[in-house]
Amino acid sequence: AYPTQPKTKTKLAPVSIAKVSLKPKVQRQKLLAPIQRMPLHLALALKDKEVIEKPKGSNRGHPIDDWRKAFKIKKPVPWCAIFGSVKSKEGKVLRPSVWSCAARDFVIKKRSWKLADVIYGRYTPKPGDYRIKTRRGGNHIDIFVEWDEKKKVGKVIGGNVADRVLLRRVTLQRMIADGTTHITEVDGCHRYYSSAAPSVSETATAAKSLSES
């Protein structure tokens, strides 16, 4: 007969839940978290956020002169609407189609909401929408980057602001005070996705694919 080994109880080491690795899940969350749906015209506008007039206060400089020439305007003029029009055309905005050097033309019947609609929750600005306001010397147009409906705070980007393309914070109180009149709903091209402004190569690739479609 073969000798038998005494039966012993095998003690299992306690598993600490805190030590369980969640790396794959965490990495997946980190990968997905920054991805945001951003219309192409907004991504292109953000790419130009370092553009500054040269000399300052001249309404001139590169690429401001090129944007103005697209309208066949020789003399320097206020260029916020020119910036908005050029970026919207480059970004293949679906609706509305605006090509104008006047900010007031970005107020579109049946697509523009009054600021009161934002105040009372009838409309929430989304990335890519136009903001039109009155200011000394004429009207002005910005493009919404983001808007927090709960906190009533967001960001916009626009040309001809402090002699440059400027990304800045806005609040509902600020919009009431600065003469914001309308928010125009924009259907942008979302075949380009990004969480930040595209690089030059990314922009060229996106623009080429869109022109070929």
CSV table of C-alpha atoms in Angstrom, one decimal:
chain,number,residue,atom,x,y,z
A,1,ALA,CA,0.0,0.0,0.0
A,2,TYR,CA,1.1,3.4,-0.8
A,3,PRO,CA,1.6,5.8,2.2
A,4,THR,CA,-1.0,8.4,2.4
A,5,GLN,CA,-0.3,12.0,3.1
A,6,PRO,CA,-2.1,13.7,5.9
A,7,LYS,CA,-4.9,16.0,4.7
A,8,THR,CA,-4.1,19.6,5.3
A,9,LYS,CA,-6.3,22.6,4.9
A,10,THR,CA,-4.9,25.0,2.3
A,11,LYS,CA,-5.3,28.6,3.5
A,12,LEU,CA,-6.0,31.0,0.7
A,13,ALA,CA,-4.3,34.4,1.0
A,14,PRO,CA,-6.9,37.1,1.3
A,15,VAL,CA,-7.2,39.2,-1.9
A,16,SER,CA,-7.1,42.9,-1.3
A,17,ILE,CA,-9.6,44.7,-3.6
A,18,ALA,CA,-7.4,47.8,-3.5
A,19,LYS,CA,-4.6,45.8,-5.0
A,20,VAL,CA,-6.6,44.6,-8.0
A,21,SER,CA,-5.2,46.2,-11.1
A,22,LEU,CA,-7.6,48.3,-13.0
A,23,LYS,CA,-5.1,49.5,-15.5
A,24,PRO,CA,-6.7,48.4,-18.7
A,25,LYS,CA,-10.0,50.1,-17.7
A,26,VAL,CA,-8.3,53.2,-16.5
A,27,GLN,CA,-6.2,53.5,-19.6
A,28,ARG,CA,-9.3,53.1,-21.7
A,29,GLN,CA,-11.1,55.8,-19.8
A,30,LYS,CA,-8.1,58.1,-20.2
A,31,LEU,CA,-8.0,57.4,-23.9
A,32,LEU,CA,-11.7,58.1,-24.4
A,33,ALA,CA,-12.1,61.1,-22.0
A,34,PRO,CA,-10.5,63.8,-24.1
A,35,ILE,CA,-12.3,62.9,-27.3
A,36,GLN,CA,-14.9,65.6,-28.0
A,37,ARG,CA,-17.1,66.2,-31.0
A,38,MET,CA,-15.8,69.4,-32.6
A,39,PRO,CA,-16.9,70.9,-35.9
A,40,LEU,CA,-14.1,71.4,-38.4
A,41,HIS,CA,-14.7,75.2,-38.7
A,42,LEU,CA,-14.1,75.5,-34.9
A,43,ALA,CA,-11.0,73.4,-35.0
A,44,LEU,CA,-9.6,75.6,-37.8
A,45,ALA,CA,-10.4,78.7,-35.8
A,46,LEU,CA,-8.6,77.4,-32.8
A,47,LYS,CA,-5.6,76.7,-34.9
A,48,ASP,CA,-5.3,80.4,-35.6
A,49,LYS,CA,-5.6,81.6,-32.0
A,50,GLU,CA,-2.0,82.9,-32.1
A,51,VAL,CA,-2.7,85.3,-35.0
A,52,ILE,CA,-1.9,88.9,-34.1
A,53,GLU,CA,-2.1,92.1,-36.1
A,54,LYS,CA,1.2,93.5,-37.3
A,55,PRO,CA,1.6,96.3,-36.5
A,56,LYS,CA,-1.0,96.2,-33.7
A,57,GLY,CA,-4.1,98.2,-34.3
A,58,SER,CA,-3.6,98.2,-38.1
A,59,ASN,CA,-6.1,95.5,-39.1
A,60,ARG,CA,-3.2,94.0,-41.0
A,61,GLY,CA,-0.7,91.1,-40.9
A,62,HIS,CA,-0.4,87.5,-42.0
A,63,PRO,CA,-2.8,85.7,-42.6
A,64,ILE,CA,-5.3,88.6,-42.0
A,65,ASP,CA,-4.3,90.2,-45.3
A,66,ASP,CA,-5.0,86.9,-47.1
A,67,TRP,CA,-8.4,86.5,-45.4
A,68,ARG,CA,-9.3,90.1,-46.5
A,69,LYS,CA,-8.2,89.5,-50.1
A,70,ALA,CA,-10.7,86.6,-50.3
A,71,PHE,CA,-13.3,89.4,-50.2
A,72,LYS,CA,-11.4,91.5,-52.7
A,73,ILE,CA,-11.0,94.2,-50.1
A,74,LYS,CA,-7.7,96.1,-50.6
A,75,LYS,CA,-7.8,98.5,-47.6
A,76,PRO,CA,-7.6,97.2,-44.0
A,77,VAL,CA,-11.0,96.9,-42.3
A,78,PRO,CA,-12.3,95.4,-39.1
A,79,TRP,CA,-12.1,91.6,-39.7
A,80,CYS,CA,-14.1,89.7,-37.2
A,81,ALA,CA,-16.8,88.7,-39.7
A,82,ILE,CA,-14.1,88.0,-42.4
A,83,PHE,CA,-12.5,85.6,-39.9
A,84,GLY,CA,-15.8,83.9,-39.2
A,85,SER,CA,-16.7,83.6,-42.8
A,86,VAL,CA,-13.3,82.2,-43.9
A,87,LYS,CA,-13.2,79.6,-41.2
A,88,SER,CA,-16.8,78.6,-41.8
A,89,LYS,CA,-16.1,78.2,-45.6
A,90,GLU,CA,-12.9,76.3,-45.0
A,91,GLY,CA,-14.6,74.1,-42.4
A,92,LYS,CA,-17.5,73.2,-44.8
A,93,VAL,CA,-20.3,74.5,-42.5
A,94,LEU,CA,-23.5,72.9,-43.7
A,95,ARG,CA,-26.0,75.6,-42.4
A,96,PRO,CA,-26.2,78.5,-42.4
A,97,SER,CA,-24.0,79.6,-45.4
A,98,VAL,CA,-22.6,83.0,-44.5
A,99,TRP,CA,-20.0,84.8,-46.6
A,100,SER,CA,-19.9,88.4,-45.4
A,101,CYS,CA,-17.6,91.0,-43.9
A,102,ALA,CA,-20.5,92.3,-41.8
A,103,ALA,CA,-21.2,90.7,-38.4
A,104,ARG,CA,-24.9,91.6,-38.6
A,105,ASP,CA,-25.3,89.1,-41.5
A,106,PHE,CA,-24.6,86.3,-39.2
A,107,VAL,CA,-28.0,86.8,-37.6
A,108,ILE,CA,-30.1,84.4,-39.7
A,109,LYS,CA,-33.9,84.1,-39.7
A,110,LYS,CA,-35.1,80.9,-38.1
A,111,ARG,CA,-31.6,79.9,-37.0
A,112,SER,CA,-30.7,82.7,-34.6
A,113,TRP,CA,-31.8,82.7,-31.0
A,114,LYS,CA,-32.1,85.8,-28.9
A,115,LEU,CA,-30.0,86.0,-25.7
A,116,ALA,CA,-33.3,85.8,-23.8
A,117,ASP,CA,-33.7,82.2,-25.1
A,118,VAL,CA,-30.4,81.3,-23.5
A,119,ILE,CA,-31.3,83.1,-20.3
A,120,TYR,CA,-34.6,81.2,-19.9
A,121,GLY,CA,-33.2,77.8,-21.1
A,122,ARG,CA,-34.9,77.6,-24.5
A,123,TYR,CA,-31.6,77.2,-26.2
A,124,THR,CA,-28.2,76.0,-25.2
A,125,PRO,CA,-25.2,77.2,-27.3
A,126,LYS,CA,-23.1,74.4,-28.7
A,127,PRO,CA,-19.5,74.3,-30.1
A,128,GLY,CA,-19.4,76.0,-33.4
A,129,ASP,CA,-22.4,78.3,-32.9
A,130,TYR,CA,-22.0,82.0,-33.7
A,131,ARG,CA,-22.4,84.7,-31.1
A,132,ILE,CA,-23.3,88.2,-32.4
A,133,LYS,CA,-23.1,91.3,-30.3
A,134,THR,CA,-23.1,95.0,-30.6
A,135,ARG,CA,-20.1,97.1,-29.6
A,136,ARG,CA,-18.6,100.5,-30.1
A,137,GLY,CA,-18.0,101.0,-33.8
A,138,GLY,CA,-20.2,98.2,-35.0
A,139,ASN,CA,-21.3,94.6,-34.4
A,140,HIS,CA,-19.0,91.6,-33.6
A,141,ILE,CA,-19.1,87.9,-34.2
A,142,ASP,CA,-17.5,85.1,-32.2
A,143,ILE,CA,-17.6,81.3,-32.4
A,144,PHE,CA,-18.6,79.3,-29.4
A,145,VAL,CA,-16.0,76.8,-28.2
A,146,GLU,CA,-18.0,75.4,-25.2
A,147,TRP,CA,-20.8,76.3,-22.9
A,148,ASP,CA,-21.7,74.9,-19.4
A,149,GLU,CA,-25.5,75.2,-19.2
A,150,LYS,CA,-25.5,74.6,-15.4
A,151,LYS,CA,-22.8,77.2,-14.6
A,152,LYS,CA,-23.7,79.6,-17.4
A,153,VAL,CA,-20.1,80.0,-18.4
A,154,GLY,CA,-18.2,79.1,-21.5
A,155,LYS,CA,-15.5,80.0,-24.1
A,156,VAL,CA,-15.6,81.8,-27.4
A,157,ILE,CA,-13.0,82.5,-30.1
A,158,GLY,CA,-13.1,85.5,-32.5
A,159,GLY,CA,-11.0,87.7,-34.7
A,160,ASN,CA,-10.3,91.4,-34.3
A,161,VAL,CA,-10.4,91.1,-30.5
A,162,ALA,CA,-7.6,93.1,-28.9
A,163,ASP,CA,-5.8,93.2,-32.3
A,164,ARG,CA,-5.7,89.4,-32.6
A,165,VAL,CA,-7.6,86.1,-32.8
A,166,LEU,CA,-8.5,85.6,-29.1
A,167,LEU,CA,-9.9,82.7,-27.1
A,168,ARG,CA,-11.6,84.0,-24.0
A,169,ARG,CA,-14.0,83.1,-21.2
A,170,VAL,CA,-17.6,84.4,-21.3
A,171,THR,CA,-20.4,84.2,-18.7
A,172,LEU,CA,-24.1,84.8,-19.1
A,173,GLN,CA,-23.7,88.0,-17.1
A,174,ARG,CA,-20.9,89.2,-19.3
A,175,MET,CA,-23.0,88.5,-22.4
A,176,ILE,CA,-25.9,90.5,-21.0
A,177,ALA,CA,-23.5,93.4,-20.2
A,178,ASP,CA,-21.5,93.4,-23.5
A,179,GLY,CA,-24.5,93.7,-25.9
A,180,THR,CA,-24.8,90.1,-27.1
A,181,THR,CA,-28.0,90.0,-29.1
A,182,HIS,CA,-28.2,86.6,-30.8
A,183,ILE,CA,-26.8,83.1,-30.9
A,184,THR,CA,-26.9,81.5,-34.4
A,185,GLU,CA,-27.3,77.8,-34.5
A,186,VAL,CA,-24.7,76.2,-36.8
A,187,ASP,CA,-24.7,72.8,-38.4
A,188,GLY,CA,-21.0,72.1,-38.8
A,189,CYS,CA,-19.0,69.4,-40.5
A,190,HIS,CA,-18.3,66.7,-37.9
A,191,ARG,CA,-16.3,64.4,-40.2
A,192,TYR,CA,-13.3,65.7,-38.4
A,193,TYR,CA,-12.9,64.9,-34.7
A,194,SER,CA,-10.5,66.5,-32.2
A,195,SER,CA,-10.1,67.6,-28.6
A,196,ALA,CA,-7.8,70.3,-29.6
A,197,ALA,CA,-6.8,72.5,-32.5
A,198,PRO,CA,-5.4,70.4,-35.4
A,199,SER,CA,-1.8,70.5,-36.6
A,200,VAL,CA,-1.0,71.9,-40.1
A,201,SER,CA,-0.8,68.3,-41.5
A,202,GLU,CA,-4.1,67.3,-39.9
A,203,THR,CA,-5.8,70.3,-41.2
A,204,ALA,CA,-4.5,69.7,-44.7
A,205,THR,CA,-5.5,66.0,-44.6
A,206,ALA,CA,-9.0,66.9,-43.4
A,207,ALA,CA,-9.5,69.6,-45.9
A,208,LYS,CA,-8.3,67.4,-48.8
A,209,SER,CA,-10.6,64.5,-47.8
A,210,LEU,CA,-13.5,66.9,-47.6
A,211,SER,CA,-12.8,68.5,-51.0
A,212,GLU,CA,-12.6,65.1,-52.6
A,213,SER,CA,-16.0,64.0,-51.1
